[in-house]
mmCIF file of C-alpha atoms in Angstrom:
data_model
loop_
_atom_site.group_PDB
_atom_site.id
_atom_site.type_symbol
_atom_site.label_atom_id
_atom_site.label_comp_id
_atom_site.label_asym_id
_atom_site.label_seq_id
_atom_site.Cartn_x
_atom_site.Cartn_y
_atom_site.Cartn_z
ATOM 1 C CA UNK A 997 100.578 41.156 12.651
ATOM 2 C CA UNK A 998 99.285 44.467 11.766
ATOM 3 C CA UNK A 999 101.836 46.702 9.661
ATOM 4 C CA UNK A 1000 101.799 50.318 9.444
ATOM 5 C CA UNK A 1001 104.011 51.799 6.238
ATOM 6 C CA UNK A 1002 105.022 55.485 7.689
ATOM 7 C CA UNK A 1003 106.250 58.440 6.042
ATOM 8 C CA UNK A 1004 107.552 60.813 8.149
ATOM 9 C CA UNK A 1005 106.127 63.834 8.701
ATOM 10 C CA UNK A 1006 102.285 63.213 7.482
ATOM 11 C CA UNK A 1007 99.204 62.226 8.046
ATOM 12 C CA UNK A 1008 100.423 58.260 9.100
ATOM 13 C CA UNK A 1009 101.785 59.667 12.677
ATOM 14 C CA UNK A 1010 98.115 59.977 13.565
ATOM 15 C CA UNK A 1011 97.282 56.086 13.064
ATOM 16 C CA UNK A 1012 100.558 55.386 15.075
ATOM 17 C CA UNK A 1013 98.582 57.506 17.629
ATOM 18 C CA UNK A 1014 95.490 55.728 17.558
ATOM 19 C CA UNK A 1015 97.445 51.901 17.551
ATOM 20 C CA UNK A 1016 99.002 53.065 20.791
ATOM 21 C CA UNK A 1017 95.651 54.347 22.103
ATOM 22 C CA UNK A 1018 94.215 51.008 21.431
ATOM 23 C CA UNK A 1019 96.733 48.811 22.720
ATOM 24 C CA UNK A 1020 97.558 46.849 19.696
ATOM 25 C CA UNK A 1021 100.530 45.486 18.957
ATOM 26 C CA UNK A 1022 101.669 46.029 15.214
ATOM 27 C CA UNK A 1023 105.187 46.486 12.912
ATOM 28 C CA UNK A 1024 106.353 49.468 11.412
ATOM 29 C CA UNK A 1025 108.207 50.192 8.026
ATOM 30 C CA UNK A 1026 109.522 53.400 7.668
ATOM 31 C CA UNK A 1027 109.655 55.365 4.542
ATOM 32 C CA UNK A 1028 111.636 59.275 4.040
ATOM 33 C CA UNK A 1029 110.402 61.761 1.906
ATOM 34 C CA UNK A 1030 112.411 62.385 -1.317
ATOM 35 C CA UNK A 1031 114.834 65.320 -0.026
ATOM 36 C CA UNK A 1032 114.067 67.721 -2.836
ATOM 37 C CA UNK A 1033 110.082 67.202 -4.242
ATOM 38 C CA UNK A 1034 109.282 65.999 -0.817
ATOM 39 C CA UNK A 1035 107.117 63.292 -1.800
ATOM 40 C CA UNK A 1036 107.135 59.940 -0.879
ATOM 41 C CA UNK A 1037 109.293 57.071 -1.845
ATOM 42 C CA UNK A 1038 108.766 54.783 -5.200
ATOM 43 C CA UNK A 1039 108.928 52.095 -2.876
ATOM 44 C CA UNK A 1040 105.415 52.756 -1.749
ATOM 45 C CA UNK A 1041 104.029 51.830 -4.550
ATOM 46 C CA UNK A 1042 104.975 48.184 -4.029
ATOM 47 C CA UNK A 1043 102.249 48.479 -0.938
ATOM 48 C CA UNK A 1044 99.412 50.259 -2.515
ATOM 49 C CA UNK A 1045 99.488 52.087 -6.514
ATOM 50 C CA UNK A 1046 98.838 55.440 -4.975
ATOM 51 C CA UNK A 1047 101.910 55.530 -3.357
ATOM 52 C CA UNK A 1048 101.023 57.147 -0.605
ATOM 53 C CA UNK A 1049 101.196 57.315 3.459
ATOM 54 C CA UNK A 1050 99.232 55.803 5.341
ATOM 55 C CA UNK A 1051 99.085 52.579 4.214
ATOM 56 C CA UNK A 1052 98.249 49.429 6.826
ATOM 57 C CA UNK A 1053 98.288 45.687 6.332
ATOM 58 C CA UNK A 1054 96.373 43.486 8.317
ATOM 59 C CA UNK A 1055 95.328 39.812 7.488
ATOM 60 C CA UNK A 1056 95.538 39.932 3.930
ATOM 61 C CA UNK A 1057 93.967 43.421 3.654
ATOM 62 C CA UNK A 1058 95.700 46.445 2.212
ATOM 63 C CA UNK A 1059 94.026 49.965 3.940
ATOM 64 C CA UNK A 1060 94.942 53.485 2.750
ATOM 65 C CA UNK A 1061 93.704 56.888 3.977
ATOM 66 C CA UNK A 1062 94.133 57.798 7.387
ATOM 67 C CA UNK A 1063 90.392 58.247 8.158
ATOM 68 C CA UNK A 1064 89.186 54.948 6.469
ATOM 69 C CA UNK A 1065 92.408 52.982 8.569
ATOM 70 C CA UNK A 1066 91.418 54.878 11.763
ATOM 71 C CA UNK A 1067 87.834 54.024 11.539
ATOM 72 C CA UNK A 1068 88.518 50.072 10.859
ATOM 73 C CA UNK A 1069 90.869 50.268 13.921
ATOM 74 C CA UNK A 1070 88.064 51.521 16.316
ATOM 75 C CA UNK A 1071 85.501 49.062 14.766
ATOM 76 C CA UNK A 1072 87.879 46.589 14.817
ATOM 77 C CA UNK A 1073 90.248 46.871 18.136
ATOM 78 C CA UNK A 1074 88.004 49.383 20.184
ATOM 79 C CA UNK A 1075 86.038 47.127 22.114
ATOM 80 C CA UNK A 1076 83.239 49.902 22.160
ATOM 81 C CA UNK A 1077 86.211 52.633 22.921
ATOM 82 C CA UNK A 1078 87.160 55.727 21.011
ATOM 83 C CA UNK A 1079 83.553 55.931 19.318
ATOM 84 C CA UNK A 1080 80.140 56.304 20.308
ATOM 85 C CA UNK A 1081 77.777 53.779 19.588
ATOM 86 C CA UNK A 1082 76.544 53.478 15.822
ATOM 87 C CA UNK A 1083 73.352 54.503 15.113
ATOM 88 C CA UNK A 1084 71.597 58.728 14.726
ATOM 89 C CA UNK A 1085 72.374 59.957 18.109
ATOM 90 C CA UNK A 1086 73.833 63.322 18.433
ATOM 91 C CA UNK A 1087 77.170 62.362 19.652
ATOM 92 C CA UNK A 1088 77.620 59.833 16.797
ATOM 93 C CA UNK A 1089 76.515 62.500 14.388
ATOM 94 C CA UNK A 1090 78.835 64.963 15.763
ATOM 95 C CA UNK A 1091 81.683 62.140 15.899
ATOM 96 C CA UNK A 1092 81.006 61.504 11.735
ATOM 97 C CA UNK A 1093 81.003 64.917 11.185
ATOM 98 C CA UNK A 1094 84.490 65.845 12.958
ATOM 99 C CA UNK A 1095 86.141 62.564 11.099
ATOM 100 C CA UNK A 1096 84.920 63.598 7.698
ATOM 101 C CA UNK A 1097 85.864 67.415 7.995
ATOM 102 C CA UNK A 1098 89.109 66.952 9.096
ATOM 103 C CA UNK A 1099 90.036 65.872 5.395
ATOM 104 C CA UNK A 1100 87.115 67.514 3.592
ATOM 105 C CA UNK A 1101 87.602 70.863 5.080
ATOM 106 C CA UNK A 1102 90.100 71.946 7.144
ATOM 107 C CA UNK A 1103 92.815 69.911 4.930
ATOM 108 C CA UNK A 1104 92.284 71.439 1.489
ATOM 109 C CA UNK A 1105 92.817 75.494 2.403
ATOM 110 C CA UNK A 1106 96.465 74.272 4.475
ATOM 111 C CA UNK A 1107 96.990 72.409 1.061
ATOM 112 C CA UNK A 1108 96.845 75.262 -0.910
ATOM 113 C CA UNK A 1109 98.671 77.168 1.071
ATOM 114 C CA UNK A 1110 101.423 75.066 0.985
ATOM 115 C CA UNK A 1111 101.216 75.048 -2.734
ATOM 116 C CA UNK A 1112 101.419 79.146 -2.893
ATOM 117 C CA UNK A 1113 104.294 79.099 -0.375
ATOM 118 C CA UNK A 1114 106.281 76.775 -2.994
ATOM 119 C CA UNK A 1115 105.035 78.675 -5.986
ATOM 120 C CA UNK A 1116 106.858 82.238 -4.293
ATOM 121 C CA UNK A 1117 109.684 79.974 -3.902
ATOM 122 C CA UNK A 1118 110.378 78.122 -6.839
ATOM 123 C CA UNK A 1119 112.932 78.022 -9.244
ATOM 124 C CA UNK A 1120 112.097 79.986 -12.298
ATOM 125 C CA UNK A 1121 113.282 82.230 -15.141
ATOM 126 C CA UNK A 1122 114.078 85.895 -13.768
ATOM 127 C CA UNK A 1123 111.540 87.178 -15.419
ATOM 128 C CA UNK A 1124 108.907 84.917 -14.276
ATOM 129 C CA UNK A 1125 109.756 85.222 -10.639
ATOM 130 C CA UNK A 1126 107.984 88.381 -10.011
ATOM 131 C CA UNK A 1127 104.651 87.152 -11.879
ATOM 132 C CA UNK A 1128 104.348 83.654 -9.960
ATOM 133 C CA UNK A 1129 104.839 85.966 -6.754
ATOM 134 C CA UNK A 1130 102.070 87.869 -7.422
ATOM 135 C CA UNK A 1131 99.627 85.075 -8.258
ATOM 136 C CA UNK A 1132 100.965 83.415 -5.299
ATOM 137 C CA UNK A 1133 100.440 86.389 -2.845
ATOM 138 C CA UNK A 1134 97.034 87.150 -4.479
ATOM 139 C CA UNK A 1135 95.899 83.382 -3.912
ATOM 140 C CA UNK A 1136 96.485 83.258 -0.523
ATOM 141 C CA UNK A 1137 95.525 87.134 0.323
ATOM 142 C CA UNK A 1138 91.894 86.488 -1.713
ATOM 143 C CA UNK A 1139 91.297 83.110 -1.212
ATOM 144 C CA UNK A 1140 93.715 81.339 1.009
ATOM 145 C CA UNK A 1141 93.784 83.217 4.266
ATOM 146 C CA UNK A 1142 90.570 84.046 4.674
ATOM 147 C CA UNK A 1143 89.393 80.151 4.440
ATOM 148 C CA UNK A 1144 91.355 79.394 6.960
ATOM 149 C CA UNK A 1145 90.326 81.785 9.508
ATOM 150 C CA UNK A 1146 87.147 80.838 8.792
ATOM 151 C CA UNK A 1147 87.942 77.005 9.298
ATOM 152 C CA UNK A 1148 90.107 77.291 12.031
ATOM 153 C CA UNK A 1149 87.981 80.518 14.018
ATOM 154 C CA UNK A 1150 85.065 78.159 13.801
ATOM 155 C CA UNK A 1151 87.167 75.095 14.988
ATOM 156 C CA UNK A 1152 88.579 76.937 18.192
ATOM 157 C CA UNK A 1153 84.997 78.352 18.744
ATOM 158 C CA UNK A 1154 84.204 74.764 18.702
ATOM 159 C CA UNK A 1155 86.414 73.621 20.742
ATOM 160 C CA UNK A 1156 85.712 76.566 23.575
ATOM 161 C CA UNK A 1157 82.607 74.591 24.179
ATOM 162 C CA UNK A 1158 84.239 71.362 25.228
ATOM 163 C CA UNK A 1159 87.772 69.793 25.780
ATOM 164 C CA UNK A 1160 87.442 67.029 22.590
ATOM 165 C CA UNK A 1161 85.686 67.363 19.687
ATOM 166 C CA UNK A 1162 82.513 65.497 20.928
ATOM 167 C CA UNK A 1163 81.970 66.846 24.158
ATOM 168 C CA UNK A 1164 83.418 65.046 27.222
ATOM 169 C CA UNK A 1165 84.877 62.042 25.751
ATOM 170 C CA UNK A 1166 88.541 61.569 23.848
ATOM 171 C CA UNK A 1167 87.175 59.809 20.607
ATOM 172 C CA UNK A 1168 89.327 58.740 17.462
ATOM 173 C CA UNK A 1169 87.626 62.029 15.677
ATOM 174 C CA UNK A 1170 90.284 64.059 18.321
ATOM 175 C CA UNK A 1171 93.084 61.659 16.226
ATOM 176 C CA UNK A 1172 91.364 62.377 13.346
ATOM 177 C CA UNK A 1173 91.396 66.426 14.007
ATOM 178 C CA UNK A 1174 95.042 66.142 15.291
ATOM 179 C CA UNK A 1175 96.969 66.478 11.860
ATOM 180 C CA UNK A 1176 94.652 69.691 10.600
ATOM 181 C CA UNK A 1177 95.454 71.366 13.712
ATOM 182 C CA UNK A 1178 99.060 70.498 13.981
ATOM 183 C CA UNK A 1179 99.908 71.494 10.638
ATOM 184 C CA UNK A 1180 97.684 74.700 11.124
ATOM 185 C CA UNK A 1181 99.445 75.514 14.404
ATOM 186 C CA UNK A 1182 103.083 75.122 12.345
ATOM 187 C CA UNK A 1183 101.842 76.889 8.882
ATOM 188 C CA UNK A 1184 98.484 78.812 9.404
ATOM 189 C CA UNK A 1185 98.854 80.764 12.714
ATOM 190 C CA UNK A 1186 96.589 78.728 14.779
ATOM 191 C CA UNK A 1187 99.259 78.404 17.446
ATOM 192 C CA UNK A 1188 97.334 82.002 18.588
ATOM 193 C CA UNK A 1189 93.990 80.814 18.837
ATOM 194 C CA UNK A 1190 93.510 80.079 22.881
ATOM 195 C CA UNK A 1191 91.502 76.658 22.278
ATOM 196 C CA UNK A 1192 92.908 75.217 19.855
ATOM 197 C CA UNK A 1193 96.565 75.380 21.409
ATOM 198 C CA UNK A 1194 95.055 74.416 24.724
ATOM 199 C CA UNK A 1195 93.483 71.146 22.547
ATOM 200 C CA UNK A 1196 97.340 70.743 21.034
ATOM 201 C CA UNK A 1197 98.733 70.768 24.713
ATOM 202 C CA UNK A 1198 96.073 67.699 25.378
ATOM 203 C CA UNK A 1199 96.909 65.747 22.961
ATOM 204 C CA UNK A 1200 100.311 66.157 23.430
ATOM 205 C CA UNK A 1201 100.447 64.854 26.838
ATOM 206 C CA UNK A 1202 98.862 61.875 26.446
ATOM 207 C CA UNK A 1203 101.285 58.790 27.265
ATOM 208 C CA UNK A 1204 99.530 57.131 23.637
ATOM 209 C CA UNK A 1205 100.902 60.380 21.997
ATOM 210 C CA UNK A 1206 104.018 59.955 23.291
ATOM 211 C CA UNK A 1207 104.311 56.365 22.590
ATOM 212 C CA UNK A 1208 103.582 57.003 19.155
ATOM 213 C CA UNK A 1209 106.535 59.487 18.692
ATOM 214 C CA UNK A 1210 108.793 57.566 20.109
ATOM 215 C CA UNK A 1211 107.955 54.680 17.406
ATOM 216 C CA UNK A 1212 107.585 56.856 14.600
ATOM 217 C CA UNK A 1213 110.575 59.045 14.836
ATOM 218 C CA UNK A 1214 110.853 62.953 14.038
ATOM 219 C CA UNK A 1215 107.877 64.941 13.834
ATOM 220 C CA UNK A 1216 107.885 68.460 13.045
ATOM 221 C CA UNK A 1217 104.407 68.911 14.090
ATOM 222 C CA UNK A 1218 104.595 68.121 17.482
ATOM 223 C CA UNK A 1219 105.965 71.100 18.986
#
């Protein structure tokens, strides 16, 4: 049977998603985050040397990163569902574009965010404090803020056009986006750009979604 190891909290909540969209049965092994770096258990590294989440077994195969797991689940479970058809047509196109950007764009910006935000807030000698504030507060007020309203204006402008990310259809790229948007709805002030909270309340209320929370336990992004 297929095994998903999940970390709460990250990225692995999304292939939950997309196993209950599919209809396949699998097992779950839960993992916490280390209390005070955050980071994921040692015991990871048993599964894969990166030590990260996601991580999926299945026949003999060990699968990390969320987009290469979610695309082998569509090739492999879809049936012709959650994709369009391979080949150069524009929805296809549009459908590899959305998958790869999720990661390759829209993540990297929240990332550093995240990494200023702890960088105002870390421990420090007294005198140190007010100079890693600065640098911090200068990152994101140069650099970090206006990437992502760019990414994210762009992304609800996007999304004005149509309800998923390639037009008409739900496709895996909408799993795909999910995590981007969710954690730029929590950290990033998305949650005030009309189209992309209207795509949030979507997802959100599809039984699949659901499903998948109620497997994977606490979420903080969901709200």
């Amino acid at each position: 049977m297929l095994t998903v190891h999940h970390l709460n909290n990250s990225r692995s909540q999304r292939v939950l998603w997309m196993l209950e969209e599919l209809g396949v049965e699998y097992e779950l092994k839960r993992y916490q985050r280390d209390p005070r770096t955050m980071l994921a258990p040692p015991e990871l590294r048993a599964v894969h040397p990166l030590g990260k989440s996601p991580v999926v077994t299945d026949d003999g195969l060990t699968l990390a990163e969320s987009g290469a797991i979610i695309e082998y689940l569509v090739d492999r479970y879809g049936e012709g569902r959650f994709s369009p058809p391979p080949g150069t047509s524009p929805e296809r196109l549009r459908y590899n574009y959305w998958m790869h950007y999720a990661e390759g764009s829209a993540m990297p910006p929240l990332l550093l965010k995240l990494v200023a935000r702890r960088l105002e807030s870390a421990k420090m000698p007294f005198f140190a404090k007010p100079i890693a504030r600065r640098i911090a507060q200068t990152m994101q007020s140069s650099f970090i803020d206006p990437q992502l309203r760019l990414h994210f204006g762009y992304i609800d402008a996007e999304l004005a056009k149509s309800p998923w990310f390639v037009g008409e259809t739900f496709t895996a790229a909408d799993v795909q986006m999910s995590f981007p948007l969710e954690t730029a709805s929590a950290r990033a002030g998305a949650k005030s750009m009309p189209h992309i909270r209207a795509f949030l309340g979507r997802i959100h209320a599809r039984p699949a979604y659901q499903r998948a929370l109620e497997r994977g336990g606490r979420y903080d992004y969901a709200g």
